[in-house]
Short mmCIF file of C-alpha atoms in Angstrom, two decimals:
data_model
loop_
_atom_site.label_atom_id
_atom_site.label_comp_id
_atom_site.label_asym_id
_atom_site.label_seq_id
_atom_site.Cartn_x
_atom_site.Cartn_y
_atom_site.Cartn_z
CA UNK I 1 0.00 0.00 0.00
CA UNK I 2 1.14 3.22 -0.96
CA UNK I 3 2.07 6.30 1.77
CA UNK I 4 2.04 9.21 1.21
CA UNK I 5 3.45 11.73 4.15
CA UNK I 6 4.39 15.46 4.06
CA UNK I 7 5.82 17.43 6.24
CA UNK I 8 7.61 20.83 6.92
CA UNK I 9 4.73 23.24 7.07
CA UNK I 10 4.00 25.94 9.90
CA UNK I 11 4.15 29.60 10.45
CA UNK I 12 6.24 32.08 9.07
CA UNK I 13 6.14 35.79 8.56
CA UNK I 14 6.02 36.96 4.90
CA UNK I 15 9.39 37.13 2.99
CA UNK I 16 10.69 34.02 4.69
CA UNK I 17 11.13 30.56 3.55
CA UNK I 18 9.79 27.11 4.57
CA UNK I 19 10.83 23.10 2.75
CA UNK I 20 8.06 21.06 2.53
CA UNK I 21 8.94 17.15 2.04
CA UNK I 22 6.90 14.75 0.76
CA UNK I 23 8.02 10.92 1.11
CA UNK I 24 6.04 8.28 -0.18
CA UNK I 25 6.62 4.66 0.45
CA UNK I 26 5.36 0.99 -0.69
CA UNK I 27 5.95 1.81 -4.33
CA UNK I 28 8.68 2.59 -6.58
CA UNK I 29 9.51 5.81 -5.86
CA UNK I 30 11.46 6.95 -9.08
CA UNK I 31 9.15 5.92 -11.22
CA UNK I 32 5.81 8.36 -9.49
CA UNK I 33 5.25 11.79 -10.56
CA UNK I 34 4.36 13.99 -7.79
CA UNK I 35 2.43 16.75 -7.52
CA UNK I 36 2.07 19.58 -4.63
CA UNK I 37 -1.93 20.66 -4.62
CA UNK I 38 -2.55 23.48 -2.07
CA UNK I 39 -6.02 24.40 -1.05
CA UNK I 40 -6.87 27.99 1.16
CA UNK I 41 -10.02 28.45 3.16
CA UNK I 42 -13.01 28.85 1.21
CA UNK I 43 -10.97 27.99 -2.45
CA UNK I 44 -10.36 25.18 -4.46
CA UNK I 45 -7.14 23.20 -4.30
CA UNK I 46 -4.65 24.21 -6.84
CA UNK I 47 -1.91 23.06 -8.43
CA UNK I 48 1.33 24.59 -7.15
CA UNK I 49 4.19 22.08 -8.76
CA UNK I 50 4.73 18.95 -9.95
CA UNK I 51 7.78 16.88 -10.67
CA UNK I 52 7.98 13.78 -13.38
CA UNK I 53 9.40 10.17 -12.79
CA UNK I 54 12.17 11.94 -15.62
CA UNK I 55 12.79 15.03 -13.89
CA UNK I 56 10.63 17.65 -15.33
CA UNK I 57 8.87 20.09 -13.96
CA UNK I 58 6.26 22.72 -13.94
CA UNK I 59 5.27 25.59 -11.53
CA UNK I 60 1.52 27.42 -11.04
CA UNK I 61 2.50 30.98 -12.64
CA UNK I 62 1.83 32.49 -9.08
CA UNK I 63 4.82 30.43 -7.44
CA UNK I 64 7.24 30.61 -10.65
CA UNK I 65 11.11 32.20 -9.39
CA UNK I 66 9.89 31.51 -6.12
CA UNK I 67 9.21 27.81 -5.21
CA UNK I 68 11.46 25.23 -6.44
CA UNK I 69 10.82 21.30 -6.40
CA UNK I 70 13.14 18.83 -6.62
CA UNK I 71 12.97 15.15 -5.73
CA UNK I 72 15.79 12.64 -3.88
CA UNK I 73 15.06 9.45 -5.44
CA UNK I 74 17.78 7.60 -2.67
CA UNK I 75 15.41 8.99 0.06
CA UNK I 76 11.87 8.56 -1.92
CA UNK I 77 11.52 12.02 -0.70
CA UNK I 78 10.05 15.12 -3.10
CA UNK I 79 10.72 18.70 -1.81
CA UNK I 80 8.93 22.24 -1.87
CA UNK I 81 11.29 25.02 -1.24
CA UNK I 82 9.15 28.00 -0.71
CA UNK I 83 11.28 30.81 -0.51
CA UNK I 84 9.86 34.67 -0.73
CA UNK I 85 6.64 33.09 1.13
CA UNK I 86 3.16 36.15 0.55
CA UNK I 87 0.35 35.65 2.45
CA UNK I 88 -1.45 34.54 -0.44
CA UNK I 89 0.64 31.77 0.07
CA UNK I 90 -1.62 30.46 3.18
CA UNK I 91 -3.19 27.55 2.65
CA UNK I 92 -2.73 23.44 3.47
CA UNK I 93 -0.06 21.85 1.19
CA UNK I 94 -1.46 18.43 0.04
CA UNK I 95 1.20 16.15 -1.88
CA UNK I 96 0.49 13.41 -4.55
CA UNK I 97 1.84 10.88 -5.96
CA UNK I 98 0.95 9.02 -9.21
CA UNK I 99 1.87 5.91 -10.45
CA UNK I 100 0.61 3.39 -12.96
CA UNK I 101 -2.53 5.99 -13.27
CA UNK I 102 -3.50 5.29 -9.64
CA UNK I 103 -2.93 8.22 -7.18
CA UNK I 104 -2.25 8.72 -3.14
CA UNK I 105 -2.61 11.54 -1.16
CA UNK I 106 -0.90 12.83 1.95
CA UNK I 107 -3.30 14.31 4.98
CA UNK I 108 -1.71 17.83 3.80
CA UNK I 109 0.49 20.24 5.90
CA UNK I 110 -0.51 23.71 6.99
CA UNK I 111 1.63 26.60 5.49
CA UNK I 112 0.26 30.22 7.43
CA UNK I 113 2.18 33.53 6.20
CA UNK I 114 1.38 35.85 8.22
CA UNK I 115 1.72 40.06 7.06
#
């Protein structure tokens, strides 16, 4: 069974930075794509980043040249780096990982920026 597990959220004022992990177990982790969703009170979740079994990766245009994702394949672990964090930024940080067309979620992480 597949786990998904993120971590690395909390509170931070805005301009500072937070690393969110993601590690996902009981599948083979280079081969899932994973995807950071967030979702803020009262809105639906959006994408934020997502990272291929091959490397690439894409960005929501309201992150771009300020989150970067990168994945450690030796520790089945993705990464967030959230650096330049807005209050807009508030929201819970949901991670998931597909492989083989199914998909697992994580129970999310809560990012707050505060002003």
């Amino acid at each position: 069974q597949v786990q998904v597990v993120e971590s690395g959220g909390g509170l931070v004022q805005a301009g500072g930075s937070l690393r969110l992990s993601c590690t996902v177990s009981g599948s083979i982790f280079s081969r899932n794509a994973i995807t950071w969703y967030r979702q803020a009170p009262g809105k639906q979740r959006e994408l934020v980043a997502a990272v291929s079994s091959a490397g690439s990766t894409v960005y929501a245009d309201s992150v771009k040249g300020r989150f970067t994702i990168s994945r450690d394949n030796a520790k089945n672990t993705v990464y967030l780096q959230m650096n330049s964090l807005k209050p807009e930024d508030t929201a819970v940080y949901y991670c998931k990982a597909v492989i083989g067309g199914y998909s697992s979620w994580g129970q999310g992480t809560q990012v707050t920026v505060s002003s």
